[in-house]
């Protein structure tokens, strides 16, 4: 993985992997058609495709070998690849393939024929220097040119519309170039299975790593740090520095604010309160994704991290907006919560976001307490995002965090999530003051 | 092919978005009416003449070339109008035959273009015939060269070849396409080829063939696409050829339009019985001016009868201070000056019996705007802002026409501002004509060199002649006159003089 962080290598391998994968699939299809005796596979067009794939295959191999030789590789895995490539490409079979493709291609590049199309009938002859009509027209009227004019050419595809017509035309052409087309026939039967199995498998497996690194690269370029975390078991302290939510970062529209995570050995539950739109959900999601990425062996956002090896991640994200189904929602919340709490262990990661929003505050507090009790017993690593301040003070394993705002202007969010006891009211007072709607301010305004 | 009637060796360009700054100049000098009579509602003529008037030529050689063409056009109005009419007819017929060059239907574009080319060839033939018949009568370099160009480029052989190609394209006896081999043997790089006359059919008759089955829809569609690919380039060539020709006729019309404008205006002015003359333009460094019966062409066009002209003959002046009676023809005089300068520098005749002046690097006007008492406080600010905008555009040897500028304050302040601005302009090699009633301002230049004082004439009996004569500023202004005139005869206060200054008549 770390060798692949070299962008040069990665570019080479990405291109190679894509190309070879495509060629393998295409040849598979040709062979399938051949077996089922499909009429199409008898045609010259199919042979043409096969020749093309063979050429692209050779080109891709050549390119990979050259690139790897130039860049130089150190990792054992990569050195093995280079060795295999060398042996394969020096083999007589491969050499022959390469030679014959080249010869065919040269032959066909010299072919130029004329079609005479008249009401549904095509006749074909070799091209014999007939004059280009367009050039003659332009030459006649060029002298009136006053300046640049529009390009009226349509972007027409050069792909044939009906393969069988193109095939028929090629059969007509083959009568004028008998030898060349005979060579093509021989080539087709000889090299119908030209791809190498090992190469195909390699091109497929490398994709996983490449895709992730390609995704991470532009983020790194923006100065966002990534690291390979140290993994630990549930009893140790957890730590992540300058971490961020990768989904938000990939979105690219917002300035990314990084946050730290720190939990001592005893602390297992994070409760986040504070003003809305302050980054609470983002923080919760961040904790989840960081753990998930680490568990599949990829690099994770942040400067450095010590994360927990977990058995499962359970999430519960409430949907606040959906008012129409309020009746069923509380029930739904509880059913889901029940399912989570019964399957979670002390090695699980729980993310519970805005639960119990569809009931009265009293109810919510009561239910919240009950839920917290359960979780404390479970000792799962848990993060709870909630508007219920009460939940943040349920014991020594619970850490209270808050989303914060600028002191001068309470409408500006800092998106920093800090360790802080809950104080929902203070924020409300800030806003009120700003709008001169605090008790004193409102009194003064109403006096006038 | 270029007409090059406006310049000896370059095209005349009419910019698509004329700048708004010029609007003020047009309004101040009342050029709109002149343009109206030049164009007689032809938008092309209007646009071209506007462009020519507002972008004065700076080289005497260029002015000379155009003056010669204008003189030729005035002597041979019929030939010029005939040529111009051909360009208009072409445009009219083009619009009629026009079927939109569809971005989706290639074959449609192909046949439209072939039809259009046929039309253009006809119109080119008409041009050729005018050239054949009338080359003899023309004597200017520009018009003679155009006629010779038409004869040489559009000779009989050319018409034969072009017509042959177009007729051939109209036939539908099969499409010949050359093809190369693509990466998987598919045909690529289709090129439409010319079927060589003799032996063509014999040669192709015995070649192997493939016929698409009548029920084979995909095959039929494939055939259409083949033809489309083949005519793609050719259609482009044809469509571009029509563009070239459209461009040619547009260019020709544009080049001729200015001369149509000149012919129109000279006819109108001639009917009113006022003189026109080809001006003499001196080098930019010169500071001499001389004219006889210089008059406001726009005022003439408004009235339709004779207007008062002025004479002048001075040397080495760069500041002209014009004072005198209100409603005495000062503004009219300033306008006639500005008009003449612009018309002269675009190669036209001017409204005078004789006119000689140095070439100027543009004409700039700063005229007092309509009074608005409510905005008085902001007015001087507005005027200075406007002046500053003009100063941004000035280069040495520009002509600046000031009309009661900076008077929106008391005489002392206005005079001092005016004096400083004027002095600075003149010392920076500008030529300034300044109409003012600010005595202090005018008098402050009494001892300077290169200053010419002019004054609106007033007779003993308080009658105005609307003539501008040489004369120092007088301390008292004749506003009282106006008062008397307005309050004397209540019914028709302005009849006695017989001539109405433009300023009054507008109110």
mmCIF file with all atom_site columns, N, CA and C in Angstrom, chain A residues 52 105 113-115 117 120-123 125 127-128 130-131 133-134 136 140 143-144 146 150 152-154 158-159 161-162 164-166, chain B residues 1 103 153 158 165 168 175 177 179 183-184 187 189 192-194 203 205 207 210-212 216 222-223 226 232-234 236 240 243-244:
data_model
loop_
_atom_site.group_PDB
_atom_site.id
_atom_site.type_symbol
_atom_site.label_atom_id
_atom_site.label_alt_id
_atom_site.label_comp_id
_atom_site.label_asym_id
_atom_site.label_entity_id
_atom_site.label_seq_id
_atom_site.pdbx_PDB_ins_code
_atom_site.Cartn_x
_atom_site.Cartn_y
_atom_site.Cartn_z
_atom_site.occupancy
_atom_site.B_iso_or_equiv
_atom_site.pdbx_formal_charge
_atom_site.auth_seq_id
_atom_site.auth_comp_id
_atom_site.auth_asym_id
_atom_site.auth_atom_id
_atom_site.pdbx_PDB_model_num
ATOM 1   N N  . UNK A 1 52  ? -7.199  -5.673 -32.710 1.00 0.00 ? 52  UNK A N  1
ATOM 2   C CA . UNK A 1 52  ? -7.061  -4.422 -31.978 1.00 0.00 ? 52  UNK A CA 1
ATOM 3   C C  . UNK A 1 52  ? -6.762  -4.693 -30.501 1.00 0.00 ? 52  UNK A C  1
ATOM 4   N N  . UNK A 1 105 ? -0.997  -4.902 -38.705 1.00 0.00 ? 105 UNK A N  1
ATOM 5   C CA . UNK A 1 105 ? -1.348  -3.487 -38.594 1.00 0.00 ? 105 UNK A CA 1
ATOM 6   C C  . UNK A 1 105 ? -0.728  -2.686 -39.739 1.00 0.00 ? 105 UNK A C  1
ATOM 7   N N  . UNK A 1 113 ? -9.699  2.174  -49.760 1.00 0.00 ? 113 UNK A N  1
ATOM 8   C CA . UNK A 1 113 ? -10.647 1.728  -50.781 1.00 0.00 ? 113 UNK A CA 1
ATOM 9   C C  . UNK A 1 113 ? -11.730 2.771  -51.006 1.00 0.00 ? 113 UNK A C  1
ATOM 10  N N  . UNK A 1 114 ? -12.419 2.611  -52.121 1.00 0.00 ? 114 UNK A N  1
ATOM 11  C CA . UNK A 1 114 ? -13.513 3.518  -52.459 1.00 0.00 ? 114 UNK A CA 1
ATOM 12  C C  . UNK A 1 114 ? -14.824 2.767  -52.455 1.00 0.00 ? 114 UNK A C  1
ATOM 13  N N  . UNK A 1 115 ? -15.846 3.411  -51.864 1.00 0.00 ? 115 UNK A N  1
ATOM 14  C CA . UNK A 1 115 ? -17.188 2.841  -51.929 1.00 0.00 ? 115 UNK A CA 1
ATOM 15  C C  . UNK A 1 115 ? -18.000 3.710  -52.873 1.00 0.00 ? 115 UNK A C  1
ATOM 16  N N  . UNK A 1 117 ? -21.797 4.323  -53.432 1.00 0.00 ? 117 UNK A N  1
ATOM 17  C CA . UNK A 1 117 ? -23.098 3.987  -52.853 1.00 0.00 ? 117 UNK A CA 1
ATOM 18  C C  . UNK A 1 117 ? -24.187 4.585  -53.711 1.00 0.00 ? 117 UNK A C  1
ATOM 19  N N  . UNK A 1 120 ? -28.951 1.917  -52.014 1.00 0.00 ? 120 UNK A N  1
ATOM 20  C CA . UNK A 1 120 ? -28.936 0.637  -51.297 1.00 0.00 ? 120 UNK A CA 1
ATOM 21  C C  . UNK A 1 120 ? -27.877 -0.346 -51.732 1.00 0.00 ? 120 UNK A C  1
ATOM 22  N N  . UNK A 1 121 ? -27.094 0.012  -52.751 1.00 0.00 ? 121 UNK A N  1
ATOM 23  C CA . UNK A 1 121 ? -26.049 -0.907 -53.186 1.00 0.00 ? 121 UNK A CA 1
ATOM 24  C C  . UNK A 1 121 ? -24.677 -0.269 -53.002 1.00 0.00 ? 121 UNK A C  1
ATOM 25  N N  . UNK A 1 122 ? -23.772 -1.066 -52.430 1.00 0.00 ? 122 UNK A N  1
ATOM 26  C CA . UNK A 1 122 ? -22.414 -0.570 -52.261 1.00 0.00 ? 122 UNK A CA 1
ATOM 27  C C  . UNK A 1 122 ? -21.487 -1.363 -53.166 1.00 0.00 ? 122 UNK A C  1
ATOM 28  N N  . UNK A 1 123 ? -20.666 -0.662 -53.931 1.00 0.00 ? 123 UNK A N  1
ATOM 29  C CA . UNK A 1 123 ? -19.599 -1.321 -54.691 1.00 0.00 ? 123 UNK A CA 1
ATOM 30  C C  . UNK A 1 123 ? -18.278 -0.856 -54.122 1.00 0.00 ? 123 UNK A C  1
ATOM 31  N N  . UNK A 1 125 ? -13.964 -0.662 -54.672 1.00 0.00 ? 125 UNK A N  1
ATOM 32  C CA . UNK A 1 125 ? -12.722 -0.785 -55.448 1.00 0.00 ? 125 UNK A CA 1
ATOM 33  C C  . UNK A 1 125 ? -11.584 -0.188 -54.638 1.00 0.00 ? 125 UNK A C  1
ATOM 34  N N  . UNK A 1 127 ? -8.821  2.531  -53.912 1.00 0.00 ? 127 UNK A N  1
ATOM 35  C CA . UNK A 1 127 ? -8.803  3.969  -54.175 1.00 0.00 ? 127 UNK A CA 1
ATOM 36  C C  . UNK A 1 127 ? -7.779  4.256  -55.263 1.00 0.00 ? 127 UNK A C  1
ATOM 37  N N  . UNK A 1 128 ? -8.167  5.064  -56.253 1.00 0.00 ? 128 UNK A N  1
ATOM 38  C CA . UNK A 1 128 ? -7.260  5.329  -57.369 1.00 0.00 ? 128 UNK A CA 1
ATOM 39  C C  . UNK A 1 128 ? -7.036  6.816  -57.581 1.00 0.00 ? 128 UNK A C  1
ATOM 40  N N  . UNK A 1 130 ? -8.913  9.473  -56.820 1.00 0.00 ? 130 UNK A N  1
ATOM 41  C CA . UNK A 1 130 ? -10.025 10.375 -57.151 1.00 0.00 ? 130 UNK A CA 1
ATOM 42  C C  . UNK A 1 130 ? -9.925  11.645 -56.320 1.00 0.00 ? 130 UNK A C  1
ATOM 43  N N  . UNK A 1 131 ? -10.371 12.763 -56.903 1.00 0.00 ? 131 UNK A N  1
ATOM 44  C CA . UNK A 1 131 ? -10.170 14.076 -56.264 1.00 0.00 ? 131 UNK A CA 1
ATOM 45  C C  . UNK A 1 131 ? -11.109 14.311 -55.073 1.00 0.00 ? 131 UNK A C  1
ATOM 46  N N  . UNK A 1 133 ? -13.626 16.234 -53.152 1.00 0.00 ? 133 UNK A N  1
ATOM 47  C CA . UNK A 1 133 ? -14.636 17.211 -53.551 1.00 0.00 ? 133 UNK A CA 1
ATOM 48  C C  . UNK A 1 133 ? -14.614 18.467 -52.673 1.00 0.00 ? 133 UNK A C  1
ATOM 49  N N  . UNK A 1 134 ? -14.528 18.238 -51.354 1.00 0.00 ? 134 UNK A N  1
ATOM 50  C CA . UNK A 1 134 ? -14.604 19.369 -50.414 1.00 0.00 ? 134 UNK A CA 1
ATOM 51  C C  . UNK A 1 134 ? -13.516 20.385 -50.696 1.00 0.00 ? 134 UNK A C  1
ATOM 52  N N  . UNK A 1 136 ? -12.039 20.977 -53.494 1.00 0.00 ? 136 UNK A N  1
ATOM 53  C CA . UNK A 1 136 ? -12.306 21.723 -54.716 1.00 0.00 ? 136 UNK A CA 1
ATOM 54  C C  . UNK A 1 136 ? -13.300 22.849 -54.471 1.00 0.00 ? 136 UNK A C  1
ATOM 55  N N  . UNK A 1 140 ? -12.659 26.959 -54.791 1.00 0.00 ? 140 UNK A N  1
ATOM 56  C CA . UNK A 1 140 ? -13.409 27.833 -55.691 1.00 0.00 ? 140 UNK A CA 1
ATOM 57  C C  . UNK A 1 140 ? -13.899 29.094 -54.984 1.00 0.00 ? 140 UNK A C  1
ATOM 58  N N  . UNK A 1 143 ? -11.734 32.757 -52.195 1.00 0.00 ? 143 UNK A N  1
ATOM 59  C CA . UNK A 1 143 ? -11.337 34.145 -52.394 1.00 0.00 ? 143 UNK A CA 1
ATOM 60  C C  . UNK A 1 143 ? -12.319 35.155 -51.823 1.00 0.00 ? 143 UNK A C  1
ATOM 61  N N  . UNK A 1 144 ? -13.545 34.704 -51.511 1.00 0.00 ? 144 UNK A N  1
ATOM 62  C CA . UNK A 1 144 ? -14.508 35.654 -50.946 1.00 0.00 ? 144 UNK A CA 1
ATOM 63  C C  . UNK A 1 144 ? -14.395 35.742 -49.438 1.00 0.00 ? 144 UNK A C  1
ATOM 64  N N  . UNK A 1 146 ? -13.886 36.633 -45.819 1.00 0.00 ? 146 UNK A N  1
ATOM 65  C CA . UNK A 1 146 ? -13.675 37.926 -45.163 1.00 0.00 ? 146 UNK A CA 1
ATOM 66  C C  . UNK A 1 146 ? -13.113 37.752 -43.770 1.00 0.00 ? 146 UNK A C  1
ATOM 67  N N  . UNK A 1 150 ? -17.945 29.864 -39.414 1.00 0.00 ? 150 UNK A N  1
ATOM 68  C CA . UNK A 1 150 ? -18.364 28.792 -38.526 1.00 0.00 ? 150 UNK A CA 1
ATOM 69  C C  . UNK A 1 150 ? -17.923 27.433 -39.065 1.00 0.00 ? 150 UNK A C  1
ATOM 70  N N  . UNK A 1 152 ? -19.168 23.960 -39.778 1.00 0.00 ? 152 UNK A N  1
ATOM 71  C CA . UNK A 1 152 ? -20.473 23.312 -39.893 1.00 0.00 ? 152 UNK A CA 1
ATOM 72  C C  . UNK A 1 152 ? -20.383 21.795 -39.755 1.00 0.00 ? 152 UNK A C  1
ATOM 73  N N  . UNK A 1 153 ? -19.184 21.295 -39.489 1.00 0.00 ? 153 UNK A N  1
ATOM 74  C CA . UNK A 1 153 ? -19.045 19.854 -39.406 1.00 0.00 ? 153 UNK A CA 1
ATOM 75  C C  . UNK A 1 153 ? -19.805 19.302 -38.209 1.00 0.00 ? 153 UNK A C  1
ATOM 76  N N  . UNK A 1 154 ? -20.493 18.224 -38.435 1.00 0.00 ? 154 UNK A N  1
ATOM 77  C CA . UNK A 1 154 ? -21.151 17.559 -37.308 1.00 0.00 ? 154 UNK A CA 1
ATOM 78  C C  . UNK A 1 154 ? -20.150 16.597 -36.676 1.00 0.00 ? 154 UNK A C  1
ATOM 79  N N  . UNK A 1 158 ? -17.349 7.679  -35.990 1.00 0.00 ? 158 UNK A N  1
ATOM 80  C CA . UNK A 1 158 ? -16.758 6.889  -37.068 1.00 0.00 ? 158 UNK A CA 1
ATOM 81  C C  . UNK A 1 158 ? -17.090 5.413  -36.887 1.00 0.00 ? 158 UNK A C  1
ATOM 82  N N  . UNK A 1 159 ? -17.916 5.132  -35.897 1.00 0.00 ? 159 UNK A N  1
ATOM 83  C CA . UNK A 1 159 ? -18.333 3.747  -35.680 1.00 0.00 ? 159 UNK A CA 1
ATOM 84  C C  . UNK A 1 159 ? -19.418 3.395  -36.688 1.00 0.00 ? 159 UNK A C  1
ATOM 85  N N  . UNK A 1 161 ? -22.821 1.963  -38.175 1.00 0.00 ? 161 UNK A N  1
ATOM 86  C CA . UNK A 1 161 ? -24.147 1.877  -37.565 1.00 0.00 ? 161 UNK A CA 1
ATOM 87  C C  . UNK A 1 161 ? -24.598 0.418  -37.531 1.00 0.00 ? 161 UNK A C  1
ATOM 88  N N  . UNK A 1 162 ? -24.502 -0.261 -38.654 1.00 0.00 ? 162 UNK A N  1
ATOM 89  C CA . UNK A 1 162 ? -24.915 -1.667 -38.717 1.00 0.00 ? 162 UNK A CA 1
ATOM 90  C C  . UNK A 1 162 ? -23.671 -2.512 -38.964 1.00 0.00 ? 162 UNK A C  1
ATOM 91  N N  . UNK A 1 164 ? -23.355 -5.554 -39.619 1.00 0.00 ? 164 UNK A N  1
ATOM 92  C CA . UNK A 1 164 ? -23.398 -6.511 -40.728 1.00 0.00 ? 164 UNK A CA 1
ATOM 93  C C  . UNK A 1 164 ? -23.108 -5.849 -42.071 1.00 0.00 ? 164 UNK A C  1
ATOM 94  N N  . UNK A 1 165 ? -23.469 -4.575 -42.195 1.00 0.00 ? 165 UNK A N  1
ATOM 95  C CA . UNK A 1 165 ? -23.155 -3.871 -43.442 1.00 0.00 ? 165 UNK A CA 1
ATOM 96  C C  . UNK A 1 165 ? -21.650 -3.622 -43.522 1.00 0.00 ? 165 UNK A C  1
ATOM 97  N N  . UNK A 1 166 ? -21.091 -3.195 -42.380 1.00 0.00 ? 166 UNK A N  1
ATOM 98  C CA . UNK A 1 166 ? -19.660 -2.946 -42.359 1.00 0.00 ? 166 UNK A CA 1
ATOM 99  C C  . UNK A 1 166 ? -18.908 -4.244 -42.675 1.00 0.00 ? 166 UNK A C  1
ATOM 100 N N  . UNK B 2 1   ? -11.179 38.575 -51.431 1.00 0.00 ? 1   UNK B N  1
ATOM 101 C CA . UNK B 2 1   ? -11.458 39.779 -52.213 1.00 0.00 ? 1   UNK B CA 1
ATOM 102 C C  . UNK B 2 1   ? -11.934 40.906 -51.296 1.00 0.00 ? 1   UNK B C  1
ATOM 103 N N  . UNK B 2 103 ? -28.674 22.137 -37.529 1.00 0.00 ? 103 UNK B N  1
ATOM 104 C CA . UNK B 2 103 ? -27.572 21.449 -36.854 1.00 0.00 ? 103 UNK B CA 1
ATOM 105 C C  . UNK B 2 103 ? -27.812 19.944 -36.781 1.00 0.00 ? 103 UNK B C  1
ATOM 106 N N  . UNK B 2 153 ? -11.187 38.841 -61.055 1.00 0.00 ? 153 UNK B N  1
ATOM 107 C CA . UNK B 2 153 ? -11.466 37.656 -60.239 1.00 0.00 ? 153 UNK B CA 1
ATOM 108 C C  . UNK B 2 153 ? -12.670 36.879 -60.746 1.00 0.00 ? 153 UNK B C  1
ATOM 109 N N  . UNK B 2 158 ? -13.983 31.554 -64.502 1.00 0.00 ? 158 UNK B N  1
ATOM 110 C CA . UNK B 2 158 ? -14.337 31.304 -63.109 1.00 0.00 ? 158 UNK B CA 1
ATOM 111 C C  . UNK B 2 158 ? -15.800 30.903 -62.977 1.00 0.00 ? 158 UNK B C  1
ATOM 112 N N  . UNK B 2 165 ? -19.272 22.922 -60.887 1.00 0.00 ? 165 UNK B N  1
ATOM 113 C CA . UNK B 2 165 ? -19.232 22.219 -59.593 1.00 0.00 ? 165 UNK B CA 1
ATOM 114 C C  . UNK B 2 165 ? -20.606 22.168 -58.952 1.00 0.00 ? 165 UNK B C  1
ATOM 115 N N  . UNK B 2 168 ? -22.948 19.794 -60.717 1.00 0.00 ? 168 UNK B N  1
ATOM 116 C CA . UNK B 2 168 ? -22.550 18.425 -60.434 1.00 0.00 ? 168 UNK B CA 1
ATOM 117 C C  . UNK B 2 168 ? -23.071 17.972 -59.067 1.00 0.00 ? 168 UNK B C  1
ATOM 118 N N  . UNK B 2 175 ? -22.882 8.209  -54.565 1.00 0.00 ? 175 UNK B N  1
ATOM 119 C CA . UNK B 2 175 ? -21.895 8.911  -53.766 1.00 0.00 ? 175 UNK B CA 1
ATOM 120 C C  . UNK B 2 175 ? -20.609 8.110  -53.762 1.00 0.00 ? 175 UNK B C  1
ATOM 121 N N  . UNK B 2 177 ? -17.052 7.471  -52.111 1.00 0.00 ? 177 UNK B N  1
ATOM 122 C CA . UNK B 2 177 ? -16.401 7.756  -50.834 1.00 0.00 ? 177 UNK B CA 1
ATOM 123 C C  . UNK B 2 177 ? -15.087 6.978  -50.745 1.00 0.00 ? 177 UNK B C  1
ATOM 124 N N  . UNK B 2 179 ? -12.076 5.520  -48.276 1.00 0.00 ? 179 UNK B N  1
ATOM 125 C CA . UNK B 2 179 ? -12.083 5.084  -46.888 1.00 0.00 ? 179 UNK B CA 1
ATOM 126 C C  . UNK B 2 179 ? -10.735 4.480  -46.514 1.00 0.00 ? 179 UNK B C  1
ATOM 127 N N  . UNK B 2 183 ? -8.968  1.067  -36.380 1.00 0.00 ? 183 UNK B N  1
ATOM 128 C CA . UNK B 2 183 ? -8.235  0.172  -35.475 1.00 0.00 ? 183 UNK B CA 1
ATOM 129 C C  . UNK B 2 183 ? -8.763  -1.258 -35.484 1.00 0.00 ? 183 UNK B C  1
ATOM 130 N N  . UNK B 2 184 ? -10.082 -1.446 -35.683 1.00 0.00 ? 184 UNK B N  1
ATOM 131 C CA . UNK B 2 184 ? -10.577 -2.826 -35.770 1.00 0.00 ? 184 UNK B CA 1
ATOM 132 C C  . UNK B 2 184 ? -11.162 -3.096 -37.149 1.00 0.00 ? 184 UNK B C  1
ATOM 133 N N  . UNK B 2 187 ? -14.264 1.148  -41.412 1.00 0.00 ? 187 UNK B N  1
ATOM 134 C CA . UNK B 2 187 ? -13.864 2.216  -42.323 1.00 0.00 ? 187 UNK B CA 1
ATOM 135 C C  . UNK B 2 187 ? -13.810 3.553  -41.606 1.00 0.00 ? 187 UNK B C  1
ATOM 136 N N  . UNK B 2 189 ? -12.123 7.879  -41.793 1.00 0.00 ? 189 UNK B N  1
ATOM 137 C CA . UNK B 2 189 ? -11.669 8.996  -42.647 1.00 0.00 ? 189 UNK B CA 1
ATOM 138 C C  . UNK B 2 189 ? -12.382 9.007  -43.996 1.00 0.00 ? 189 UNK B C  1
ATOM 139 N N  . UNK B 2 192 ? -15.426 12.473 -49.447 1.00 0.00 ? 192 UNK B N  1
ATOM 140 C CA . UNK B 2 192 ? -16.265 12.497 -50.639 1.00 0.00 ? 192 UNK B CA 1
ATOM 141 C C  . UNK B 2 192 ? -15.366 12.747 -51.847 1.00 0.00 ? 192 UNK B C  1
ATOM 142 N N  . UNK B 2 193 ? -15.472 11.871 -52.852 1.00 0.00 ? 193 UNK B N  1
ATOM 143 C CA . UNK B 2 193 ? -14.586 11.999 -54.024 1.00 0.00 ? 193 UNK B CA 1
ATOM 144 C C  . UNK B 2 193 ? -15.390 12.357 -55.266 1.00 0.00 ? 193 UNK B C  1
ATOM 145 N N  . UNK B 2 194 ? -14.687 13.001 -56.171 1.00 0.00 ? 194 UNK B N  1
ATOM 146 C CA . UNK B 2 194 ? -15.330 13.401 -57.421 1.00 0.00 ? 194 UNK B CA 1
ATOM 147 C C  . UNK B 2 194 ? -15.332 12.207 -58.368 1.00 0.00 ? 194 UNK B C  1
ATOM 148 N N  . UNK B 2 203 ? -16.059 1.396  -65.459 1.00 0.00 ? 203 UNK B N  1
ATOM 149 C CA . UNK B 2 203 ? -15.091 0.849  -64.510 1.00 0.00 ? 203 UNK B CA 1
ATOM 150 C C  . UNK B 2 203 ? -15.795 0.197  -63.323 1.00 0.00 ? 203 UNK B C  1
ATOM 151 N N  . UNK B 2 205 ? -18.940 -0.877 -63.130 1.00 0.00 ? 205 UNK B N  1
ATOM 152 C CA . UNK B 2 205 ? -20.070 -1.752 -63.394 1.00 0.00 ? 205 UNK B CA 1
ATOM 153 C C  . UNK B 2 205 ? -19.824 -3.182 -62.931 1.00 0.00 ? 205 UNK B C  1
ATOM 154 N N  . UNK B 2 207 ? -17.626 -4.337 -60.680 1.00 0.00 ? 207 UNK B N  1
ATOM 155 C CA . UNK B 2 207 ? -17.038 -4.569 -59.362 1.00 0.00 ? 207 UNK B CA 1
ATOM 156 C C  . UNK B 2 207 ? -18.034 -5.288 -58.469 1.00 0.00 ? 207 UNK B C  1
ATOM 157 N N  . UNK B 2 210 ? -22.653 -5.226 -52.829 1.00 0.00 ? 210 UNK B N  1
ATOM 158 C CA . UNK B 2 210 ? -23.495 -5.724 -51.739 1.00 0.00 ? 210 UNK B CA 1
ATOM 159 C C  . UNK B 2 210 ? -24.744 -4.868 -51.713 1.00 0.00 ? 210 UNK B C  1
ATOM 160 N N  . UNK B 2 211 ? -25.899 -5.502 -51.682 1.00 0.00 ? 211 UNK B N  1
ATOM 161 C CA . UNK B 2 211 ? -27.148 -4.748 -51.662 1.00 0.00 ? 211 UNK B CA 1
ATOM 162 C C  . UNK B 2 211 ? -27.884 -5.018 -50.362 1.00 0.00 ? 211 UNK B C  1
ATOM 163 N N  . UNK B 2 212 ? -28.293 -3.944 -49.736 1.00 0.00 ? 212 UNK B N  1
ATOM 164 C CA . UNK B 2 212 ? -29.016 -4.067 -48.473 1.00 0.00 ? 212 UNK B CA 1
ATOM 165 C C  . UNK B 2 212 ? -30.410 -4.584 -48.759 1.00 0.00 ? 212 UNK B C  1
ATOM 166 N N  . UNK B 2 216 ? -34.317 -4.672 -44.428 1.00 0.00 ? 216 UNK B N  1
ATOM 167 C CA . UNK B 2 216 ? -33.245 -4.466 -43.450 1.00 0.00 ? 216 UNK B CA 1
ATOM 168 C C  . UNK B 2 216 ? -33.175 -2.995 -43.032 1.00 0.00 ? 216 UNK B C  1
ATOM 169 N N  . UNK B 2 222 ? -27.803 2.463  -41.907 1.00 0.00 ? 222 UNK B N  1
ATOM 170 C CA . UNK B 2 222 ? -26.350 2.458  -42.050 1.00 0.00 ? 222 UNK B CA 1
ATOM 171 C C  . UNK B 2 222 ? -25.932 3.160  -43.342 1.00 0.00 ? 222 UNK B C  1
ATOM 172 N N  . UNK B 2 223 ? -26.684 2.873  -44.413 1.00 0.00 ? 223 UNK B N  1
ATOM 173 C CA . UNK B 2 223 ? -26.393 3.503  -45.702 1.00 0.00 ? 223 UNK B CA 1
ATOM 174 C C  . UNK B 2 223 ? -26.509 5.025  -45.605 1.00 0.00 ? 223 UNK B C  1
ATOM 175 N N  . UNK B 2 226 ? -23.594 6.439  -43.803 1.00 0.00 ? 226 UNK B N  1
ATOM 176 C CA . UNK B 2 226 ? -22.389 6.467  -44.632 1.00 0.00 ? 226 UNK B CA 1
ATOM 177 C C  . UNK B 2 226 ? -22.355 7.730  -45.482 1.00 0.00 ? 226 UNK B C  1
ATOM 178 N N  . UNK B 2 232 ? -20.187 15.142 -44.832 1.00 0.00 ? 232 UNK B N  1
ATOM 179 C CA . UNK B 2 232 ? -19.929 16.011 -43.684 1.00 0.00 ? 232 UNK B CA 1
ATOM 180 C C  . UNK B 2 232 ? -18.922 17.104 -44.039 1.00 0.00 ? 232 UNK B C  1
ATOM 181 N N  . UNK B 2 233 ? -17.786 16.685 -44.542 1.00 0.00 ? 233 UNK B N  1
ATOM 182 C CA . UNK B 2 233 ? -16.741 17.644 -44.923 1.00 0.00 ? 233 UNK B CA 1
ATOM 183 C C  . UNK B 2 233 ? -17.213 18.544 -46.060 1.00 0.00 ? 233 UNK B C  1
ATOM 184 N N  . UNK B 2 234 ? -17.854 17.906 -47.050 1.00 0.00 ? 234 UNK B N  1
ATOM 185 C CA . UNK B 2 234 ? -18.275 18.665 -48.219 1.00 0.00 ? 234 UNK B CA 1
ATOM 186 C C  . UNK B 2 234 ? -19.336 19.687 -47.831 1.00 0.00 ? 234 UNK B C  1
ATOM 187 N N  . UNK B 2 236 ? -19.661 21.033 -44.973 1.00 0.00 ? 236 UNK B N  1
ATOM 188 C CA . UNK B 2 236 ? -18.926 22.095 -44.273 1.00 0.00 ? 236 UNK B CA 1
ATOM 189 C C  . UNK B 2 236 ? -18.304 23.042 -45.282 1.00 0.00 ? 236 UNK B C  1
ATOM 190 N N  . UNK B 2 240 ? -19.426 26.801 -45.592 1.00 0.00 ? 240 UNK B N  1
ATOM 191 C CA . UNK B 2 240 ? -18.420 27.839 -45.369 1.00 0.00 ? 240 UNK B CA 1
ATOM 192 C C  . UNK B 2 240 ? -18.278 28.721 -46.607 1.00 0.00 ? 240 UNK B C  1
ATOM 193 N N  . UNK B 2 243 ? -20.858 31.152 -46.441 1.00 0.00 ? 243 UNK B N  1
ATOM 194 C CA . UNK B 2 243 ? -20.474 32.146 -45.435 1.00 0.00 ? 243 UNK B CA 1
ATOM 195 C C  . UNK B 2 243 ? -19.495 33.147 -46.015 1.00 0.00 ? 243 UNK B C  1
ATOM 196 N N  . UNK B 2 244 ? -18.524 32.615 -46.764 1.00 0.00 ? 244 UNK B N  1
ATOM 197 C CA . UNK B 2 244 ? -17.548 33.516 -47.390 1.00 0.00 ? 244 UNK B CA 1
ATOM 198 C C  . UNK B 2 244 ? -18.273 34.520 -48.279 1.00 0.00 ? 244 UNK B C  1
#
